[in-house]
mmCIF file of C-alpha atoms in Angstrom:
data_model
loop_
_atom_site.group_PDB
_atom_site.id
_atom_site.type_symbol
_atom_site.label_atom_id
_atom_site.label_comp_id
_atom_site.label_asym_id
_atom_site.label_seq_id
_atom_site.Cartn_x
_atom_site.Cartn_y
_atom_site.Cartn_z
ATOM 1 C CA MET A 1 108.647 -9.961 -71.177
ATOM 2 C CA SER A 2 112.026 -8.414 -72.035
ATOM 3 C CA THR A 3 114.415 -6.817 -69.519
ATOM 4 C CA THR A 4 115.083 -3.072 -69.517
ATOM 5 C CA VAL A 5 118.515 -3.612 -71.084
ATOM 6 C CA GLU A 6 117.050 -5.621 -73.977
ATOM 7 C CA ARG A 7 114.324 -3.050 -74.456
ATOM 8 C CA ASP A 8 116.905 -0.260 -74.744
ATOM 9 C CA ARG A 9 118.857 -2.337 -77.224
ATOM 10 C CA ALA A 10 115.936 -2.852 -79.568
ATOM 11 C CA PRO A 11 113.370 -0.133 -78.985
ATOM 12 C CA LYS A 12 112.533 0.058 -82.677
ATOM 13 C CA GLN A 13 111.741 -3.654 -82.820
ATOM 14 C CA ASP A 14 109.532 -3.309 -79.743
ATOM 15 C CA ARG A 15 107.615 -0.428 -81.250
ATOM 16 C CA SER A 16 107.103 -2.442 -84.403
ATOM 17 C CA ARG A 17 105.816 -5.393 -82.379
ATOM 18 C CA ALA A 18 103.455 -3.133 -80.427
ATOM 19 C CA THR A 19 102.125 -1.629 -83.675
ATOM 20 C CA ARG A 20 101.557 -5.106 -85.071
ATOM 21 C CA ARG A 21 99.671 -6.146 -81.948
ATOM 22 C CA ARG A 22 97.500 -3.015 -82.050
ATOM 23 C CA LEU A 23 96.635 -3.743 -85.689
ATOM 24 C CA LEU A 24 95.731 -7.369 -84.949
ATOM 25 C CA GLU A 25 93.507 -6.460 -82.012
ATOM 26 C CA ALA A 26 91.796 -3.686 -83.994
ATOM 27 C CA ALA A 27 91.251 -6.089 -86.897
ATOM 28 C CA VAL A 28 89.425 -8.637 -84.725
ATOM 29 C CA ALA A 29 87.280 -5.955 -83.109
ATOM 30 C CA CYS A 30 86.470 -4.523 -86.546
ATOM 31 C CA LEU A 31 85.499 -7.919 -88.012
ATOM 32 C CA ALA A 32 83.328 -8.702 -84.995
ATOM 33 C CA GLU A 33 81.512 -5.363 -85.212
ATOM 34 C CA HIS A 34 81.276 -4.689 -88.929
ATOM 35 C CA GLY A 35 81.691 -8.047 -90.659
ATOM 36 C CA TRP A 36 83.969 -8.787 -93.602
ATOM 37 C CA SER A 37 82.415 -6.283 -95.992
ATOM 38 C CA GLY A 38 82.953 -3.449 -93.499
ATOM 39 C CA SER A 39 86.505 -4.478 -92.642
ATOM 40 C CA THR A 40 89.362 -3.048 -94.721
ATOM 41 C CA VAL A 41 93.025 -2.363 -93.956
ATOM 42 C CA SER A 42 92.284 1.399 -93.907
ATOM 43 C CA VAL A 43 89.467 1.084 -91.367
ATOM 44 C CA VAL A 44 91.648 -1.065 -89.111
ATOM 45 C CA ALA A 45 94.673 1.239 -89.443
ATOM 46 C CA GLU A 46 92.578 4.219 -88.385
ATOM 47 C CA ARG A 47 91.091 2.315 -85.463
ATOM 48 C CA ALA A 48 94.571 1.267 -84.330
ATOM 49 C CA GLY A 49 95.953 4.825 -84.736
ATOM 50 C CA VAL A 50 98.501 3.635 -87.314
ATOM 51 C CA SER A 51 99.137 5.062 -90.789
ATOM 52 C CA ARG A 52 97.877 3.071 -93.752
ATOM 53 C CA GLY A 53 101.449 2.782 -95.007
ATOM 54 C CA ALA A 54 102.649 1.309 -91.719
ATOM 55 C CA ALA A 55 99.708 -1.117 -91.706
ATOM 56 C CA GLN A 56 100.579 -2.277 -95.214
ATOM 57 C CA HIS A 57 104.222 -2.691 -94.221
ATOM 58 C CA HIS A 58 103.070 -5.233 -91.615
ATOM 59 C CA PHE A 59 100.269 -6.791 -93.673
ATOM 60 C CA PRO A 60 100.560 -6.403 -97.458
ATOM 61 C CA THR A 61 97.003 -7.638 -98.142
ATOM 62 C CA ARG A 62 93.606 -7.535 -96.463
ATOM 63 C CA GLU A 63 93.669 -11.366 -96.287
ATOM 64 C CA ASP A 64 97.075 -11.281 -94.523
ATOM 65 C CA LEU A 65 95.780 -8.863 -91.895
ATOM 66 C CA PHE A 66 92.539 -10.622 -91.010
ATOM 67 C CA THR A 67 93.774 -14.215 -91.021
ATOM 68 C CA ALA A 68 96.777 -13.166 -88.887
ATOM 69 C CA ALA A 69 94.405 -11.328 -86.535
ATOM 70 C CA VAL A 70 92.117 -14.303 -85.954
ATOM 71 C CA GLU A 71 95.144 -16.576 -85.461
ATOM 72 C CA TYR A 72 96.801 -14.155 -83.014
ATOM 73 C CA VAL A 73 93.710 -13.751 -80.860
ATOM 74 C CA ALA A 74 93.037 -17.509 -80.942
ATOM 75 C CA GLU A 75 96.561 -18.106 -79.614
ATOM 76 C CA GLU A 76 96.054 -15.496 -76.900
ATOM 77 C CA ARG A 77 92.802 -17.239 -75.893
ATOM 78 C CA SER A 78 94.480 -20.657 -75.816
ATOM 79 C CA THR A 79 97.247 -19.353 -73.589
ATOM 80 C CA ALA A 80 94.725 -17.695 -71.268
ATOM 81 C CA LEU A 81 92.668 -20.890 -71.124
ATOM 82 C CA ARG A 82 95.654 -23.023 -70.147
ATOM 83 C CA ALA A 83 96.598 -20.403 -67.532
ATOM 84 C CA LEU A 84 93.126 -20.780 -65.947
ATOM 85 C CA PHE A 85 93.933 -24.420 -65.130
ATOM 86 C CA PRO A 86 97.675 -24.377 -64.392
ATOM 87 C CA SER A 87 97.741 -27.817 -62.815
ATOM 88 C CA GLY A 88 96.147 -29.568 -65.812
ATOM 89 C CA PRO A 89 92.916 -31.586 -65.642
ATOM 90 C CA ALA A 90 90.332 -29.825 -63.456
ATOM 91 C CA ALA A 91 86.697 -30.099 -62.395
ATOM 92 C CA ARG A 92 84.812 -31.043 -65.573
ATOM 93 C CA ARG A 93 82.063 -28.489 -65.154
ATOM 94 C CA ALA A 94 84.546 -25.613 -64.876
ATOM 95 C CA VAL A 95 86.520 -26.836 -67.897
ATOM 96 C CA VAL A 96 83.367 -27.325 -69.978
ATOM 97 C CA ALA A 97 82.181 -23.798 -69.132
ATOM 98 C CA ALA A 98 85.582 -22.277 -69.974
ATOM 99 C CA LEU A 99 85.733 -24.115 -73.313
ATOM 100 C CA VAL A 100 82.222 -22.987 -74.243
ATOM 101 C CA ASP A 101 83.235 -19.409 -73.358
ATOM 102 C CA LEU A 102 85.798 -19.574 -76.193
ATOM 103 C CA TYR A 103 82.896 -19.539 -78.644
ATOM 104 C CA THR A 104 80.740 -16.763 -77.271
ATOM 105 C CA GLY A 105 83.008 -13.713 -77.365
ATOM 106 C CA PRO A 106 84.236 -11.280 -80.040
ATOM 107 C CA LEU A 107 86.878 -13.738 -81.286
ATOM 108 C CA PHE A 108 84.249 -16.293 -82.313
ATOM 109 C CA ARG A 109 82.156 -13.543 -83.873
ATOM 110 C CA ALA A 110 85.177 -12.328 -85.867
ATOM 111 C CA ALA A 111 86.142 -15.866 -86.907
ATOM 112 C CA LEU A 112 82.561 -16.554 -87.987
ATOM 113 C CA HIS A 113 82.553 -13.508 -90.275
ATOM 114 C CA LEU A 114 85.852 -14.660 -91.747
ATOM 115 C CA TRP A 115 84.596 -18.244 -92.301
ATOM 116 C CA VAL A 116 81.388 -17.113 -93.938
ATOM 117 C CA ALA A 117 83.230 -14.641 -96.199
ATOM 118 C CA ALA A 118 85.728 -17.390 -97.100
ATOM 119 C CA SER A 119 82.916 -19.676 -98.197
ATOM 120 C CA ASN A 120 82.206 -17.248 -101.079
ATOM 121 C CA GLU A 121 85.696 -15.847 -101.777
ATOM 122 C CA ASP A 122 88.322 -18.083 -103.311
ATOM 123 C CA GLN A 123 91.248 -15.876 -102.287
ATOM 124 C CA LEU A 124 90.284 -16.239 -98.654
ATOM 125 C CA ARG A 125 89.070 -19.809 -98.685
ATOM 126 C CA ALA A 126 92.357 -21.752 -98.734
ATOM 127 C CA ARG A 127 93.921 -19.592 -96.045
ATOM 128 C CA VAL A 128 90.948 -19.680 -93.702
ATOM 129 C CA THR A 129 90.556 -23.442 -94.176
ATOM 130 C CA GLU A 130 94.167 -23.952 -93.133
ATOM 131 C CA LEU A 131 93.816 -21.518 -90.218
ATOM 132 C CA GLU A 132 90.623 -23.192 -89.013
ATOM 133 C CA ALA A 133 92.296 -26.614 -89.071
ATOM 134 C CA ARG A 134 95.280 -25.329 -87.074
ATOM 135 C CA VAL A 135 93.167 -23.528 -84.455
ATOM 136 C CA GLY A 136 90.781 -26.507 -84.274
ATOM 137 C CA ARG A 137 93.625 -28.971 -83.589
ATOM 138 C CA GLU A 138 95.023 -26.768 -80.836
ATOM 139 C CA THR A 139 91.597 -26.344 -79.203
ATOM 140 C CA HIS A 140 91.070 -30.110 -79.347
ATOM 141 C CA ARG A 141 94.458 -30.693 -77.694
ATOM 142 C CA ILE A 142 93.632 -28.262 -74.885
ATOM 143 C CA ALA A 143 90.194 -29.824 -74.387
ATOM 144 C CA VAL A 144 91.661 -33.339 -74.144
ATOM 145 C CA ASP A 145 94.280 -32.169 -71.623
ATOM 146 C CA LEU A 146 91.980 -30.143 -69.392
ATOM 147 C CA LEU A 147 89.146 -32.696 -69.470
ATOM 148 C CA GLY A 148 91.678 -35.416 -68.635
ATOM 149 C CA ALA A 149 90.269 -37.454 -71.541
ATOM 150 C CA ASP A 150 91.967 -40.743 -72.398
ATOM 151 C CA GLU A 151 91.875 -40.826 -76.192
ATOM 152 C CA SER A 152 93.219 -44.378 -76.302
ATOM 153 C CA ARG A 153 89.736 -45.517 -75.192
ATOM 154 C CA PRO A 154 87.327 -46.071 -78.114
ATOM 155 C CA GLY A 155 84.867 -43.228 -78.637
ATOM 156 C CA VAL A 156 86.627 -40.724 -76.373
ATOM 157 C CA ARG A 157 88.115 -38.738 -79.259
ATOM 158 C CA GLU A 158 84.678 -38.421 -80.894
ATOM 159 C CA THR A 159 83.080 -37.523 -77.566
ATOM 160 C CA VAL A 160 85.445 -34.573 -77.181
ATOM 161 C CA GLN A 161 85.036 -33.566 -80.833
ATOM 162 C CA GLY A 162 81.246 -33.630 -80.568
ATOM 163 C CA PHE A 163 81.395 -31.547 -77.417
ATOM 164 C CA LEU A 164 83.518 -28.914 -79.219
ATOM 165 C CA ASP A 165 81.012 -28.962 -82.108
ATOM 166 C CA MET A 166 78.312 -28.301 -79.521
ATOM 167 C CA ALA A 167 80.329 -25.387 -78.133
ATOM 168 C CA ARG A 168 80.581 -23.954 -81.668
ATOM 169 C CA GLY A 169 76.834 -24.369 -82.138
ATOM 170 C CA LEU A 170 76.210 -22.596 -78.827
ATOM 171 C CA GLY A 171 78.348 -19.741 -80.123
ATOM 172 C CA LEU A 172 76.168 -19.504 -83.213
ATOM 173 C CA ALA A 173 73.015 -19.501 -81.069
ATOM 174 C CA ASN A 174 74.431 -16.478 -79.233
ATOM 175 C CA LEU A 175 75.015 -14.420 -82.370
ATOM 176 C CA LEU A 176 71.752 -12.460 -82.504
ATOM 177 C CA THR A 177 70.471 -12.668 -78.938
ATOM 178 C CA ASP A 178 71.886 -13.132 -75.464
ATOM 179 C CA ASP A 179 71.509 -16.887 -75.112
ATOM 180 C CA SER A 180 73.380 -17.147 -71.811
ATOM 181 C CA ALA A 181 70.490 -18.365 -69.592
ATOM 182 C CA ARG A 182 69.629 -21.270 -71.892
ATOM 183 C CA ARG A 183 73.303 -21.965 -72.548
ATOM 184 C CA GLU A 184 74.040 -22.286 -68.845
ATOM 185 C CA ARG A 185 71.398 -25.007 -68.448
ATOM 186 C CA VAL A 186 72.622 -26.897 -71.528
ATOM 187 C CA VAL A 187 76.235 -26.684 -70.352
ATOM 188 C CA ALA A 188 75.324 -27.959 -66.857
ATOM 189 C CA GLN A 189 73.504 -30.954 -68.321
ATOM 190 C CA TRP A 190 76.182 -31.825 -70.862
ATOM 191 C CA ALA A 191 78.961 -31.440 -68.282
ATOM 192 C CA ASP A 192 77.210 -34.252 -66.370
ATOM 193 C CA LEU A 193 76.845 -36.365 -69.525
ATOM 194 C CA LEU A 194 80.524 -35.809 -70.392
ATOM 195 C CA GLU A 195 81.492 -36.754 -66.844
ATOM 196 C CA GLU A 196 79.758 -40.119 -67.315
ATOM 197 C CA ALA A 197 81.090 -40.634 -70.840
ATOM 198 C CA LEU A 198 84.710 -39.794 -69.985
ATOM 199 C CA GLY A 199 84.674 -41.710 -66.708
ATOM 200 C CA MET B 1 47.921 -30.839 -103.676
ATOM 201 C CA SER B 2 44.826 -29.365 -105.344
ATOM 202 C CA THR B 3 42.445 -31.322 -107.559
ATOM 203 C CA THR B 4 42.111 -30.594 -111.292
ATOM 204 C CA VAL B 5 38.753 -28.913 -110.743
ATOM 205 C CA GLU B 6 40.163 -26.522 -108.171
ATOM 206 C CA ARG B 7 43.119 -25.799 -110.403
ATOM 207 C CA ASP B 8 40.847 -24.852 -113.304
ATOM 208 C CA ARG B 9 38.847 -22.617 -111.008
ATOM 209 C CA ALA B 10 41.810 -20.588 -109.926
ATOM 210 C CA PRO B 11 44.604 -20.908 -112.484
ATOM 211 C CA LYS B 12 45.831 -17.369 -111.867
ATOM 212 C CA GLN B 13 46.192 -17.999 -108.157
ATOM 213 C CA ASP B 14 48.084 -21.197 -108.908
ATOM 214 C CA ARG B 15 50.458 -19.421 -111.263
ATOM 215 C CA SER B 16 51.053 -16.789 -108.610
ATOM 216 C CA ARG B 17 51.787 -19.471 -106.031
ATOM 217 C CA ALA B 18 54.178 -21.233 -108.412
ATOM 218 C CA THR B 19 55.994 -17.954 -109.102
ATOM 219 C CA ARG B 20 56.266 -17.312 -105.380
ATOM 220 C CA ARG B 21 57.730 -20.773 -104.822
ATOM 221 C CA ARG B 22 60.243 -20.345 -107.637
ATOM 222 C CA LEU B 23 61.370 -17.043 -106.119
ATOM 223 C CA LEU B 24 61.748 -18.563 -102.648
ATOM 224 C CA GLU B 25 63.787 -21.504 -103.911
ATOM 225 C CA ALA B 26 65.977 -19.258 -106.061
ATOM 226 C CA ALA B 27 66.526 -16.938 -103.079
ATOM 227 C CA VAL B 28 67.815 -19.760 -100.859
ATOM 228 C CA ALA B 29 70.106 -21.074 -103.607
ATOM 229 C CA CYS B 30 71.404 -17.553 -104.243
ATOM 230 C CA LEU B 31 72.096 -16.881 -100.538
ATOM 231 C CA ALA B 32 73.871 -20.225 -100.157
ATOM 232 C CA GLU B 33 76.074 -19.604 -103.197
ATOM 233 C CA HIS B 34 76.751 -15.879 -103.101
ATOM 234 C CA GLY B 35 76.117 -14.778 -99.522
ATOM 235 C CA TRP B 36 74.070 -11.792 -98.422
ATOM 236 C CA SER B 37 76.130 -9.160 -100.228
ATOM 237 C CA GLY B 38 75.676 -10.986 -103.549
ATOM 238 C CA SER B 39 71.952 -11.599 -103.057
ATOM 239 C CA THR B 40 69.509 -8.968 -104.290
ATOM 240 C CA VAL B 41 65.896 -9.139 -105.468
ATOM 241 C CA SER B 42 67.068 -8.568 -109.082
ATOM 242 C CA VAL B 43 69.567 -11.436 -109.013
ATOM 243 C CA VAL B 44 66.935 -13.777 -107.564
ATOM 244 C CA ALA B 45 64.248 -12.654 -110.044
ATOM 245 C CA GLU B 46 66.580 -13.363 -112.948
ATOM 246 C CA ARG B 47 67.524 -16.759 -111.546
ATOM 247 C CA ALA B 48 63.842 -17.639 -111.090
ATOM 248 C CA GLY B 49 62.938 -16.412 -114.593
ATOM 249 C CA VAL B 50 60.541 -13.830 -113.152
ATOM 250 C CA SER B 51 60.394 -10.101 -113.911
ATOM 251 C CA ARG B 52 61.729 -7.756 -111.252
ATOM 252 C CA GLY B 53 58.280 -6.163 -111.041
ATOM 253 C CA ALA B 54 56.597 -9.488 -110.389
ATOM 254 C CA ALA B 55 59.224 -10.314 -107.770
ATOM 255 C CA GLN B 56 58.572 -7.018 -106.002
ATOM 256 C CA HIS B 57 54.839 -7.636 -106.138
ATOM 257 C CA HIS B 58 55.402 -10.788 -104.083
ATOM 258 C CA PHE B 59 58.193 -9.409 -101.888
ATOM 259 C CA PRO B 60 58.327 -5.621 -101.539
ATOM 260 C CA THR B 61 61.750 -5.613 -99.864
ATOM 261 C CA ARG B 62 64.955 -7.622 -99.974
ATOM 262 C CA GLU B 63 64.440 -8.506 -96.289
ATOM 263 C CA ASP B 64 60.913 -9.808 -97.058
ATOM 264 C CA LEU B 65 62.207 -12.078 -99.801
ATOM 265 C CA PHE B 66 65.122 -13.661 -97.966
ATOM 266 C CA THR B 67 63.484 -14.168 -94.581
ATOM 267 C CA ALA B 68 60.432 -15.694 -96.315
ATOM 268 C CA ALA B 69 62.756 -17.919 -98.352
ATOM 269 C CA VAL B 70 64.608 -19.322 -95.355
ATOM 270 C CA GLU B 71 61.314 -19.886 -93.535
ATOM 271 C CA TYR B 72 59.726 -21.617 -96.536
ATOM 272 C CA VAL B 73 62.624 -23.991 -97.071
ATOM 273 C CA ALA B 74 62.863 -24.692 -93.333
ATOM 274 C CA GLU B 75 59.182 -25.691 -93.359
ATOM 275 C CA GLU B 76 59.731 -27.920 -96.393
ATOM 276 C CA ARG B 77 62.630 -29.605 -94.604
ATOM 277 C CA SER B 78 60.574 -30.119 -91.435
ATOM 278 C CA THR B 79 57.786 -31.729 -93.424
ATOM 279 C CA ALA B 80 60.258 -33.966 -95.263
ATOM 280 C CA LEU B 81 61.901 -34.959 -91.989
ATOM 281 C CA ARG B 82 58.601 -35.962 -90.387
ATOM 282 C CA ALA B 83 57.731 -37.909 -93.554
ATOM 283 C CA LEU B 84 60.947 -39.928 -93.180
ATOM 284 C CA PHE B 85 59.654 -41.323 -89.886
ATOM 285 C CA PRO B 86 55.897 -41.596 -90.423
ATOM 286 C CA SER B 87 55.272 -43.790 -87.391
ATOM 287 C CA GLY B 88 56.924 -41.400 -84.939
ATOM 288 C CA PRO B 89 59.865 -42.322 -82.695
ATOM 289 C CA ALA B 90 62.424 -44.407 -84.601
ATOM 290 C CA ALA B 91 65.893 -45.914 -84.184
ATOM 291 C CA ARG B 92 67.931 -43.219 -82.447
ATOM 292 C CA ARG B 93 70.916 -43.465 -84.762
ATOM 293 C CA ALA B 94 68.774 -42.903 -87.874
ATOM 294 C CA VAL B 95 66.961 -39.966 -86.259
ATOM 295 C CA VAL B 96 70.215 -38.401 -85.064
ATOM 296 C CA ALA B 97 71.730 -38.697 -88.560
ATOM 297 C CA ALA B 98 68.618 -37.193 -90.202
ATOM 298 C CA LEU B 99 68.568 -34.269 -87.754
ATOM 299 C CA VAL B 100 72.265 -33.550 -88.326
ATOM 300 C CA ASP B 101 71.604 -33.620 -92.093
ATOM 301 C CA LEU B 102 69.314 -30.593 -91.601
ATOM 302 C CA TYR B 103 72.411 -28.537 -90.863
ATOM 303 C CA THR B 104 74.746 -29.582 -93.648
ATOM 304 C CA GLY B 105 72.870 -28.648 -96.818
ATOM 305 C CA PRO B 106 72.189 -25.447 -98.775
ATOM 306 C CA LEU B 107 69.421 -24.392 -96.360
ATOM 307 C CA PHE B 108 71.813 -24.188 -93.421
ATOM 308 C CA ARG B 109 74.348 -22.383 -95.582
ATOM 309 C CA ALA B 110 71.702 -19.862 -96.652
ATOM 310 C CA ALA B 111 70.447 -19.406 -93.083
ATOM 311 C CA LEU B 112 74.000 -18.902 -91.862
ATOM 312 C CA HIS B 113 74.574 -16.095 -94.365
ATOM 313 C CA LEU B 114 71.324 -14.490 -93.245
ATOM 314 C CA TRP B 115 72.200 -14.770 -89.525
ATOM 315 C CA VAL B 116 75.660 -13.342 -89.992
ATOM 316 C CA ALA B 117 74.355 -10.454 -92.122
ATOM 317 C CA ALA B 118 71.658 -9.809 -89.506
ATOM 318 C CA SER B 119 74.272 -9.500 -86.782
ATOM 319 C CA ASN B 120 75.524 -6.316 -88.487
ATOM 320 C CA GLU B 121 72.335 -4.955 -90.058
ATOM 321 C CA ASP B 122 69.633 -3.555 -87.812
ATOM 322 C CA GLN B 123 66.899 -3.806 -90.475
ATOM 323 C CA LEU B 124 67.441 -7.520 -90.734
ATOM 324 C CA ARG B 125 68.228 -8.321 -87.124
ATOM 325 C CA ALA B 126 64.759 -8.247 -85.544
ATOM 326 C CA ARG B 127 63.200 -10.291 -88.335
ATOM 327 C CA VAL B 128 65.894 -12.939 -88.450
ATOM 328 C CA THR B 129 65.889 -13.230 -84.648
ATOM 329 C CA GLU B 130 62.165 -13.923 -84.703
ATOM 330 C CA LEU B 131 62.509 -16.336 -87.631
ATOM 331 C CA GLU B 132 65.365 -18.211 -85.951
ATOM 332 C CA ALA B 133 63.316 -18.600 -82.755
ATOM 333 C CA ARG B 134 60.335 -19.968 -84.695
ATOM 334 C CA VAL B 135 62.369 -22.417 -86.781
ATOM 335 C CA GLY B 136 64.364 -23.432 -83.691
ATOM 336 C CA ARG B 137 61.210 -24.229 -81.697
ATOM 337 C CA GLU B 138 59.818 -26.349 -84.536
ATOM 338 C CA THR B 139 63.088 -28.260 -84.953
ATOM 339 C CA HIS B 140 63.186 -28.884 -81.197
ATOM 340 C CA ARG B 141 59.612 -30.218 -81.286
ATOM 341 C CA ILE B 142 60.437 -32.598 -84.136
ATOM 342 C CA ALA B 143 63.612 -33.770 -82.385
ATOM 343 C CA VAL B 144 61.714 -34.496 -79.147
ATOM 344 C CA ASP B 145 59.027 -36.429 -81.055
ATOM 345 C CA LEU B 146 61.333 -38.490 -83.253
ATOM 346 C CA LEU B 147 63.837 -39.221 -80.488
ATOM 347 C CA GLY B 148 60.945 -40.268 -78.246
ATOM 348 C CA ALA B 149 62.356 -37.982 -75.541
ATOM 349 C CA ASP B 150 60.365 -37.581 -72.323
ATOM 350 C CA GLU B 151 60.815 -33.907 -71.476
ATOM 351 C CA SER B 152 59.085 -34.305 -68.123
ATOM 352 C CA ARG B 153 62.286 -36.015 -66.888
ATOM 353 C CA PRO B 154 64.881 -33.542 -65.521
ATOM 354 C CA GLY B 155 67.694 -32.808 -67.951
ATOM 355 C CA VAL B 156 66.022 -34.325 -71.026
ATOM 356 C CA ARG B 157 65.079 -30.959 -72.513
ATOM 357 C CA GLU B 158 68.668 -29.701 -72.171
ATOM 358 C CA THR B 159 70.025 -32.987 -73.548
ATOM 359 C CA VAL B 160 68.003 -32.520 -76.741
ATOM 360 C CA GLN B 161 68.887 -28.823 -76.953
ATOM 361 C CA GLY B 162 72.607 -29.535 -76.577
ATOM 362 C CA PHE B 163 72.391 -32.192 -79.267
ATOM 363 C CA LEU B 164 70.778 -29.683 -81.667
ATOM 364 C CA ASP B 165 73.512 -27.164 -80.798
ATOM 365 C CA MET B 166 76.021 -29.867 -81.727
ATOM 366 C CA ALA B 167 74.228 -30.432 -85.033
ATOM 367 C CA ARG B 168 74.486 -26.690 -85.733
ATOM 368 C CA GLY B 169 78.198 -26.752 -84.876
ATOM 369 C CA LEU B 170 78.689 -29.709 -87.224
ATOM 370 C CA GLY B 171 77.039 -27.642 -89.956
ATOM 371 C CA LEU B 172 79.519 -24.848 -89.359
ATOM 372 C CA ALA B 173 82.433 -27.299 -89.496
ATOM 373 C CA ASN B 174 81.196 -28.356 -92.941
ATOM 374 C CA LEU B 175 81.157 -24.834 -94.366
ATOM 375 C CA LEU B 176 84.627 -24.715 -95.938
ATOM 376 C CA THR B 177 85.538 -28.368 -96.337
ATOM 377 C CA ASP B 178 83.755 -31.692 -96.727
ATOM 378 C CA ASP B 179 83.666 -32.800 -93.088
ATOM 379 C CA SER B 180 81.474 -35.861 -93.687
ATOM 380 C CA ALA B 181 83.975 -38.571 -92.658
ATOM 381 C CA ARG B 182 84.707 -36.987 -89.274
ATOM 382 C CA ARG B 183 81.046 -36.049 -88.836
ATOM 383 C CA GLU B 184 79.940 -39.651 -89.325
ATOM 384 C CA ARG B 185 82.181 -40.851 -86.497
ATOM 385 C CA VAL B 186 81.050 -38.056 -84.176
ATOM 386 C CA VAL B 187 77.391 -38.743 -84.960
ATOM 387 C CA ALA B 188 77.803 -42.500 -84.304
ATOM 388 C CA GLN B 189 79.395 -41.830 -80.917
ATOM 389 C CA TRP B 190 76.862 -39.168 -79.876
ATOM 390 C CA ALA B 191 73.931 -41.309 -80.965
ATOM 391 C CA ASP B 192 75.176 -43.871 -78.406
ATOM 392 C CA LEU B 193 75.566 -41.186 -75.716
ATOM 393 C CA LEU B 194 72.053 -39.885 -76.458
ATOM 394 C CA GLU B 195 70.693 -43.422 -76.300
ATOM 395 C CA GLU B 196 72.062 -43.786 -72.769
ATOM 396 C CA ALA B 197 71.005 -40.300 -71.691
ATOM 397 C CA LEU B 198 67.445 -40.583 -73.020
ATOM 398 C CA GLY B 199 66.985 -44.137 -71.794
#
């Protein structure tokens, strides 16, 4: 957050940053709702109330816009997740539920569309692969911290990784139907199993 | 497998069945390679070496063809999986590895394209939802049998479900890159955790 004085000094820069943020948020919403084939720079610009020219000034290509959008929202989610547990490691069941929640909202839906499109489009593939690795490492770091997992113990790293794979699979199971009732039971059971495994 | 006598009696029916099978296999390969937007009845007919008319005789709509294809290949995979362990429950690590393998090949890739397309296309959505539920139930049944899991014990059902969600998540992690080295370590660790949890 900038002070009033700073804001007066650089109002143009602030407006530009706000426009960028509007574009990124519109891009994620658009991907989640319409998939890759229905998501173009023009559609996003209109949704964000920004001219196509201004959108292209910020993001020269469609690939730039959508990879930046998924990365931006993933960072926002990471920050929000850490803020939920400000004093670090917390009750395992609450942490497990919050981590699983990362994979059941519009961000996961948007990222899934991007991944699947990237698997058939070479232009997108390298960038999404790199993005996925970066976001995956950060999510793993947060999970280790909040679960209070000691990765120096054999098997702990793989336990956390497998749990995050499970969270991703639960996200996929929620794509076409509301899977929340089943998910809640699975999460309760696996929170107990993780509790035992992580000690 | 039919006997020679039966085959002579109904050669036309056999040819029709063989054509149908070729179309189904070509449809799954096409979906896995080109995604939903690149998969039409014409493309599949050409790949299968079948006329477009013949293809439409078997599958009047694009939705008919691709949902039938994913179901057919899923059934083939289930049969093959049961055949791997003919005497029922087997060493947990081998069963866990075989179940995870279900989610890392072309079938999973094809199914993923179909799911993601269905999330944005109403015509496809209801059919894929129903198909996913049916295939999911069958996979769960096989997993319970081969893992020798006693679902009358509290938590066992959710333990198996969560493991299958993890397998699905591992499939997703394999979409853009070869994740097999990491996956092997995760599977080894989770096979041990399952062993303890299932007793």
